[in-house]
mmCIF file of C-alpha atoms in Angstrom:
data_model
loop_
_atom_site.group_PDB
_atom_site.id
_atom_site.type_symbol
_atom_site.label_atom_id
_atom_site.label_comp_id
_atom_site.label_asym_id
_atom_site.label_seq_id
_atom_site.Cartn_x
_atom_site.Cartn_y
_atom_site.Cartn_z
ATOM 1 C CA UNK A 1 5.485 -11.958 8.281
ATOM 2 C CA UNK A 2 5.495 -10.293 11.687
ATOM 3 C CA UNK A 3 3.305 -12.952 13.317
ATOM 4 C CA UNK A 4 5.558 -15.777 12.136
ATOM 5 C CA UNK A 5 9.033 -14.265 12.201
ATOM 6 C CA UNK A 6 8.487 -11.964 15.193
ATOM 7 C CA UNK A 7 8.165 -14.671 17.878
ATOM 8 C CA UNK A 8 11.100 -16.661 16.497
ATOM 9 C CA UNK A 9 13.226 -13.510 16.306
ATOM 10 C CA UNK A 10 12.434 -12.638 19.929
ATOM 11 C CA UNK A 11 13.258 -16.159 21.102
ATOM 12 C CA UNK A 12 16.568 -16.105 19.248
ATOM 13 C CA UNK A 13 17.684 -12.579 20.149
ATOM 14 C CA UNK A 14 15.475 -11.155 22.900
ATOM 15 C CA UNK A 15 14.413 -8.273 20.658
ATOM 16 C CA UNK A 16 10.765 -7.514 19.864
ATOM 17 C CA UNK A 17 9.681 -6.964 16.267
ATOM 18 C CA UNK A 18 7.209 -4.127 15.764
ATOM 19 C CA UNK A 19 6.241 -3.890 12.111
ATOM 20 C CA UNK A 20 4.345 -1.106 10.380
ATOM 21 C CA UNK A 21 1.987 -2.411 7.672
ATOM 22 C CA UNK A 22 1.422 -0.530 4.440
ATOM 23 C CA UNK A 23 2.561 -0.075 0.877
ATOM 24 C CA UNK A 24 6.279 0.476 0.379
ATOM 25 C CA UNK A 25 5.855 3.778 -1.465
ATOM 26 C CA UNK A 26 3.590 5.170 1.221
ATOM 27 C CA UNK A 27 5.875 3.981 4.021
ATOM 28 C CA UNK A 28 8.896 5.517 2.291
ATOM 29 C CA UNK A 29 7.048 8.828 2.066
ATOM 30 C CA UNK A 30 6.271 8.668 5.789
ATOM 31 C CA UNK A 31 9.920 7.951 6.596
ATOM 32 C CA UNK A 32 11.077 10.789 4.353
ATOM 33 C CA UNK A 33 8.586 13.176 5.955
ATOM 34 C CA UNK A 34 9.682 11.963 9.413
ATOM 35 C CA UNK A 35 6.142 10.911 10.256
ATOM 36 C CA UNK A 36 7.532 7.570 11.392
ATOM 37 C CA UNK A 37 10.937 6.680 12.771
ATOM 38 C CA UNK A 38 12.001 3.187 11.821
ATOM 39 C CA UNK A 39 15.060 0.991 12.110
ATOM 40 C CA UNK A 40 14.690 -1.296 9.110
ATOM 41 C CA UNK A 41 12.982 -0.718 5.773
ATOM 42 C CA UNK A 42 11.769 -3.648 3.684
ATOM 43 C CA UNK A 43 10.600 -2.602 0.237
ATOM 44 C CA UNK A 44 8.513 -4.741 -2.107
ATOM 45 C CA UNK A 45 10.544 -3.502 -5.088
ATOM 46 C CA UNK A 46 14.129 -2.183 -5.225
ATOM 47 C CA UNK A 47 13.187 1.074 -6.979
ATOM 48 C CA UNK A 48 11.446 2.503 -3.898
ATOM 49 C CA UNK A 49 14.805 2.729 -2.122
ATOM 50 C CA UNK A 50 15.805 5.531 -4.492
ATOM 51 C CA UNK A 51 13.143 7.775 -2.953
ATOM 52 C CA UNK A 52 15.101 7.671 0.321
ATOM 53 C CA UNK A 53 18.594 8.021 -1.151
ATOM 54 C CA UNK A 54 20.644 11.210 -1.332
ATOM 55 C CA UNK A 55 20.644 14.367 0.746
ATOM 56 C CA UNK A 56 17.541 15.747 -0.979
ATOM 57 C CA UNK A 57 15.621 12.700 0.253
ATOM 58 C CA UNK A 58 17.027 12.721 3.758
ATOM 59 C CA UNK A 59 19.765 10.198 3.021
ATOM 60 C CA UNK A 60 17.871 7.497 4.886
ATOM 61 C CA UNK A 61 19.050 4.758 2.503
ATOM 62 C CA UNK A 62 22.595 4.352 1.198
ATOM 63 C CA UNK A 63 22.575 0.595 0.611
ATOM 64 C CA UNK A 64 20.206 -2.352 0.505
ATOM 65 C CA UNK A 65 20.312 -6.088 -0.010
ATOM 66 C CA UNK A 66 18.000 -8.459 -1.919
ATOM 67 C CA UNK A 67 15.888 -10.482 0.500
ATOM 68 C CA UNK A 68 13.260 -12.565 -1.305
ATOM 69 C CA UNK A 69 10.844 -12.672 -4.215
ATOM 70 C CA UNK A 70 7.154 -13.563 -4.430
ATOM 71 C CA UNK A 71 4.900 -13.732 -7.492
ATOM 72 C CA UNK A 72 1.748 -11.661 -7.821
ATOM 73 C CA UNK A 73 -1.257 -13.999 -7.652
ATOM 74 C CA UNK A 74 -5.023 -13.796 -7.460
ATOM 75 C CA UNK A 75 -6.366 -14.854 -4.093
ATOM 76 C CA UNK A 76 -10.037 -15.728 -3.914
ATOM 77 C CA UNK A 77 -12.717 -16.416 -1.344
ATOM 78 C CA UNK A 78 -13.648 -20.119 -1.659
ATOM 79 C CA UNK A 79 -17.234 -19.227 -0.723
ATOM 80 C CA UNK A 80 -17.555 -16.746 -3.583
ATOM 81 C CA UNK A 81 -20.091 -17.574 -6.286
ATOM 82 C CA UNK A 82 -17.224 -17.060 -8.750
ATOM 83 C CA UNK A 83 -14.859 -19.537 -7.040
ATOM 84 C CA UNK A 84 -15.606 -22.454 -9.363
ATOM 85 C CA UNK A 85 -15.209 -20.269 -12.436
ATOM 86 C CA UNK A 86 -11.863 -18.938 -11.219
ATOM 87 C CA UNK A 87 -10.560 -22.496 -10.986
ATOM 88 C CA UNK A 88 -11.727 -23.520 -14.458
ATOM 89 C CA UNK A 89 -11.837 -20.422 -16.671
ATOM 90 C CA UNK A 90 -9.262 -17.793 -17.712
ATOM 91 C CA UNK A 91 -8.875 -15.402 -14.804
ATOM 92 C CA UNK A 92 -9.328 -12.284 -16.915
ATOM 93 C CA UNK A 93 -12.736 -13.459 -18.128
ATOM 94 C CA UNK A 94 -13.990 -14.104 -14.612
ATOM 95 C CA UNK A 95 -12.680 -10.821 -13.194
ATOM 96 C CA UNK A 96 -14.500 -8.958 -15.958
ATOM 97 C CA UNK A 97 -17.855 -10.556 -15.089
ATOM 98 C CA UNK A 98 -20.627 -8.156 -13.986
ATOM 99 C CA UNK A 99 -20.927 -8.065 -10.216
ATOM 100 C CA UNK A 100 -17.429 -9.409 -9.563
ATOM 101 C CA UNK A 101 -15.998 -7.727 -6.457
ATOM 102 C CA UNK A 102 -12.239 -7.286 -6.875
ATOM 103 C CA UNK A 103 -9.816 -5.838 -4.353
ATOM 104 C CA UNK A 104 -6.423 -4.259 -5.014
ATOM 105 C CA UNK A 105 -4.127 -1.670 -3.517
ATOM 106 C CA UNK A 106 -3.442 1.894 -4.586
ATOM 107 C CA UNK A 107 -0.798 1.988 -7.346
ATOM 108 C CA UNK A 108 0.267 5.424 -6.126
ATOM 109 C CA UNK A 109 1.380 4.203 -2.699
ATOM 110 C CA UNK A 110 1.921 0.452 -3.052
ATOM 111 C CA UNK A 111 4.129 -1.398 -5.566
ATOM 112 C CA UNK A 112 1.649 -4.281 -5.500
ATOM 113 C CA UNK A 113 -1.038 -1.940 -6.778
ATOM 114 C CA UNK A 114 1.270 -0.698 -9.517
ATOM 115 C CA UNK A 115 2.175 -4.277 -10.467
ATOM 116 C CA UNK A 116 -1.520 -5.192 -10.560
ATOM 117 C CA UNK A 117 -2.164 -2.408 -13.042
ATOM 118 C CA UNK A 118 0.838 -3.483 -15.116
ATOM 119 C CA UNK A 119 -0.255 -7.125 -15.079
ATOM 120 C CA UNK A 120 -3.760 -6.394 -16.362
ATOM 121 C CA UNK A 121 -2.343 -4.049 -19.000
ATOM 122 C CA UNK A 122 0.080 -6.739 -20.177
ATOM 123 C CA UNK A 123 -2.685 -9.330 -20.403
ATOM 124 C CA UNK A 124 -4.881 -6.905 -22.337
ATOM 125 C CA UNK A 125 -2.041 -6.204 -24.774
ATOM 126 C CA UNK A 126 -1.288 -9.912 -25.221
ATOM 127 C CA UNK A 127 -4.945 -10.590 -26.005
ATOM 128 C CA UNK A 128 -5.249 -7.452 -28.144
ATOM 129 C CA UNK A 129 -8.187 -6.389 -25.991
ATOM 130 C CA UNK A 130 -7.362 -2.857 -24.774
ATOM 131 C CA UNK A 131 -10.811 -2.471 -23.201
ATOM 132 C CA UNK A 132 -10.037 -5.378 -20.857
ATOM 133 C CA UNK A 133 -8.249 -3.008 -18.466
ATOM 134 C CA UNK A 134 -11.325 -0.879 -17.866
ATOM 135 C CA UNK A 135 -13.566 -3.961 -17.800
ATOM 136 C CA UNK A 136 -11.545 -5.464 -14.935
ATOM 137 C CA UNK A 137 -10.229 -2.435 -13.074
ATOM 138 C CA UNK A 138 -12.494 0.436 -14.026
ATOM 139 C CA UNK A 139 -10.367 3.522 -13.413
ATOM 140 C CA UNK A 140 -6.827 3.422 -12.044
ATOM 141 C CA UNK A 141 -7.963 4.722 -8.643
ATOM 142 C CA UNK A 142 -11.353 2.965 -8.696
ATOM 143 C CA UNK A 143 -12.702 3.507 -5.132
ATOM 144 C CA UNK A 144 -14.819 0.359 -5.395
ATOM 145 C CA UNK A 145 -11.643 -1.733 -5.710
ATOM 146 C CA UNK A 146 -8.744 0.167 -4.148
ATOM 147 C CA UNK A 147 -8.225 -0.432 -0.431
ATOM 148 C CA UNK A 148 -5.359 -0.016 2.056
ATOM 149 C CA UNK A 149 -2.983 -2.959 1.949
ATOM 150 C CA UNK A 150 -3.519 -3.739 5.614
ATOM 151 C CA UNK A 151 -7.283 -4.242 5.121
ATOM 152 C CA UNK A 152 -7.340 -6.236 1.888
ATOM 153 C CA UNK A 153 -6.943 -9.698 3.438
ATOM 154 C CA UNK A 154 -9.691 -9.079 5.997
ATOM 155 C CA UNK A 155 -12.063 -7.812 3.321
ATOM 156 C CA UNK A 156 -11.550 -10.985 1.316
ATOM 157 C CA UNK A 157 -11.869 -13.359 4.263
ATOM 158 C CA UNK A 158 -15.092 -11.728 5.441
ATOM 159 C CA UNK A 159 -16.719 -12.069 2.031
ATOM 160 C CA UNK A 160 -16.649 -8.397 1.085
ATOM 161 C CA UNK A 161 -14.583 -9.341 -1.969
ATOM 162 C CA UNK A 162 -14.667 -12.234 -4.404
ATOM 163 C CA UNK A 163 -10.941 -11.994 -5.089
ATOM 164 C CA UNK A 164 -7.942 -9.727 -4.793
ATOM 165 C CA UNK A 165 -4.390 -9.361 -5.994
ATOM 166 C CA UNK A 166 -1.797 -10.488 -3.442
ATOM 167 C CA UNK A 167 1.823 -11.481 -3.279
ATOM 168 C CA UNK A 168 2.047 -15.235 -2.779
ATOM 169 C CA UNK A 169 3.479 -14.908 0.733
ATOM 170 C CA UNK A 170 0.499 -12.823 1.883
ATOM 171 C CA UNK A 171 -1.924 -15.415 0.578
ATOM 172 C CA UNK A 172 0.052 -18.278 2.121
ATOM 173 C CA UNK A 173 0.107 -16.596 5.534
ATOM 174 C CA UNK A 174 -3.659 -16.001 5.466
ATOM 175 C CA UNK A 175 -4.349 -19.453 3.953
ATOM 176 C CA UNK A 176 -6.096 -17.886 0.973
ATOM 177 C CA UNK A 177 -6.452 -20.148 -2.093
ATOM 178 C CA UNK A 178 -4.840 -18.687 -5.199
ATOM 179 C CA UNK A 179 -4.607 -18.982 -8.938
ATOM 180 C CA UNK A 180 -1.619 -18.022 -11.066
ATOM 181 C CA UNK A 181 -1.932 -15.424 -13.790
ATOM 182 C CA UNK A 182 0.676 -16.855 -16.138
ATOM 183 C CA UNK A 183 2.637 -13.584 -16.088
ATOM 184 C CA UNK A 184 6.002 -13.179 -14.384
ATOM 185 C CA UNK A 185 5.351 -10.184 -12.176
ATOM 186 C CA UNK A 186 5.797 -9.947 -8.440
ATOM 187 C CA UNK A 187 7.669 -8.571 -5.471
ATOM 188 C CA UNK A 188 11.439 -8.366 -5.216
ATOM 189 C CA UNK A 189 11.851 -7.580 -1.532
ATOM 190 C CA UNK A 190 14.919 -5.702 -0.311
ATOM 191 C CA UNK A 191 16.094 -4.824 3.178
ATOM 192 C CA UNK A 192 18.199 -2.032 4.643
ATOM 193 C CA UNK A 193 18.941 -0.370 7.965
ATOM 194 C CA UNK A 194 17.891 3.266 7.863
ATOM 195 C CA UNK A 195 20.189 6.138 8.724
ATOM 196 C CA UNK A 196 19.586 7.231 12.288
ATOM 197 C CA UNK A 197 17.962 3.950 13.276
ATOM 198 C CA UNK A 198 17.142 4.402 16.981
ATOM 199 C CA UNK A 199 17.655 0.711 17.765
ATOM 200 C CA UNK A 200 20.686 -0.093 15.664
ATOM 201 C CA UNK A 201 21.788 -3.225 17.505
ATOM 202 C CA UNK A 202 18.308 -4.704 17.194
ATOM 203 C CA UNK A 203 18.189 -3.728 13.519
ATOM 204 C CA UNK A 204 21.463 -5.509 12.819
ATOM 205 C CA UNK A 205 20.241 -8.552 14.730
ATOM 206 C CA UNK A 206 17.067 -8.607 12.635
ATOM 207 C CA UNK A 207 18.932 -8.496 9.330
ATOM 208 C CA UNK A 208 21.250 -11.262 10.518
ATOM 209 C CA UNK A 209 18.289 -13.333 11.648
ATOM 210 C CA UNK A 210 16.510 -13.104 8.301
ATOM 211 C CA UNK A 211 19.621 -14.344 6.497
ATOM 212 C CA UNK A 212 20.263 -17.077 9.061
ATOM 213 C CA UNK A 213 19.313 -20.690 8.435
ATOM 214 C CA UNK A 214 16.274 -20.306 10.695
ATOM 215 C CA UNK A 215 15.188 -17.046 9.103
ATOM 216 C CA UNK A 216 15.538 -18.439 5.601
ATOM 217 C CA UNK A 217 13.502 -21.487 6.559
ATOM 218 C CA UNK A 218 10.732 -19.337 8.019
ATOM 219 C CA UNK A 219 10.568 -17.166 4.914
ATOM 220 C CA UNK A 220 10.415 -20.198 2.638
ATOM 221 C CA UNK A 221 7.539 -21.455 4.773
ATOM 222 C CA UNK A 222 5.743 -18.206 3.927
ATOM 223 C CA UNK A 223 6.055 -18.991 0.211
ATOM 224 C CA UNK A 224 8.932 -16.560 -0.254
ATOM 225 C CA UNK A 225 11.784 -17.377 -2.615
ATOM 226 C CA UNK A 226 14.811 -16.343 -0.598
ATOM 227 C CA UNK A 227 17.766 -14.559 -2.167
ATOM 228 C CA UNK A 228 21.427 -14.480 -1.207
ATOM 229 C CA UNK A 229 22.604 -11.315 0.563
ATOM 230 C CA UNK A 230 24.439 -8.820 -1.642
ATOM 231 C CA UNK A 231 25.098 -5.128 -1.116
ATOM 232 C CA UNK A 232 23.603 -2.711 -3.617
ATOM 233 C CA UNK A 233 24.843 0.833 -3.109
ATOM 234 C CA UNK A 234 27.552 2.255 -0.853
ATOM 235 C CA UNK A 235 29.354 -0.688 0.737
ATOM 236 C CA UNK A 236 31.195 1.589 3.160
ATOM 237 C CA UNK A 237 27.866 2.483 4.791
ATOM 238 C CA UNK A 238 27.003 -1.122 5.653
ATOM 239 C CA UNK A 239 27.249 -1.600 9.441
ATOM 240 C CA UNK A 240 30.371 -3.467 10.503
ATOM 241 C CA UNK A 241 28.162 -5.788 12.504
ATOM 242 C CA UNK A 242 26.827 -7.171 9.218
ATOM 243 C CA UNK A 243 30.235 -7.807 7.661
ATOM 244 C CA UNK A 244 29.877 -11.542 8.261
ATOM 245 C CA UNK A 245 26.867 -11.795 5.937
ATOM 246 C CA UNK A 246 27.115 -8.803 3.561
#
């Protein structure tokens, strides 16, 4: 997102976008622990915001707004020896093949990793094949499959992986071919301005930009399904500068 939206945002406002990659849960923990100081927090699922709400969690989040959704898909390397099979056979059969190199993120720190686990579990239950989970994923924290979110795309593109689980916008940005799983699971991105944001004016400008006609168009071009702005939480904490859109 940063490489596409960042330049347009700077042209429109003069502000520079500096994003921090990583799983939403892990980033929230870093914010809470004050290891990073950020202006805006975009979570892949609404529930992560709760970990930053209330005085016991630092009170960093008091409101958020829906931003966009993106389904969880399987992205594959077109040069993989399994590429043809992925396009013609049930995905769960191919991913369970011996020697298949699958990449995913850590369910403990990234909602995408947690959704991946849930998706495979749901498919296994639907097929009445409980062993399918271990056949595809091994253990929950399988070190042969679990990688940092920011490295997963590169690992796939360089042939280290046959396929990986991605949100559709990630795959679209990296031009990775995908297949659908048939299950309705994915990201529900939200956005908020954190308490104590050091660059508040820039943060407000960024939120406004994303909900602007240009911002919405850019997000749709990244295969994101945009959502209308709506305040969830304490409306009195929403910056007055955002009153025109929230």
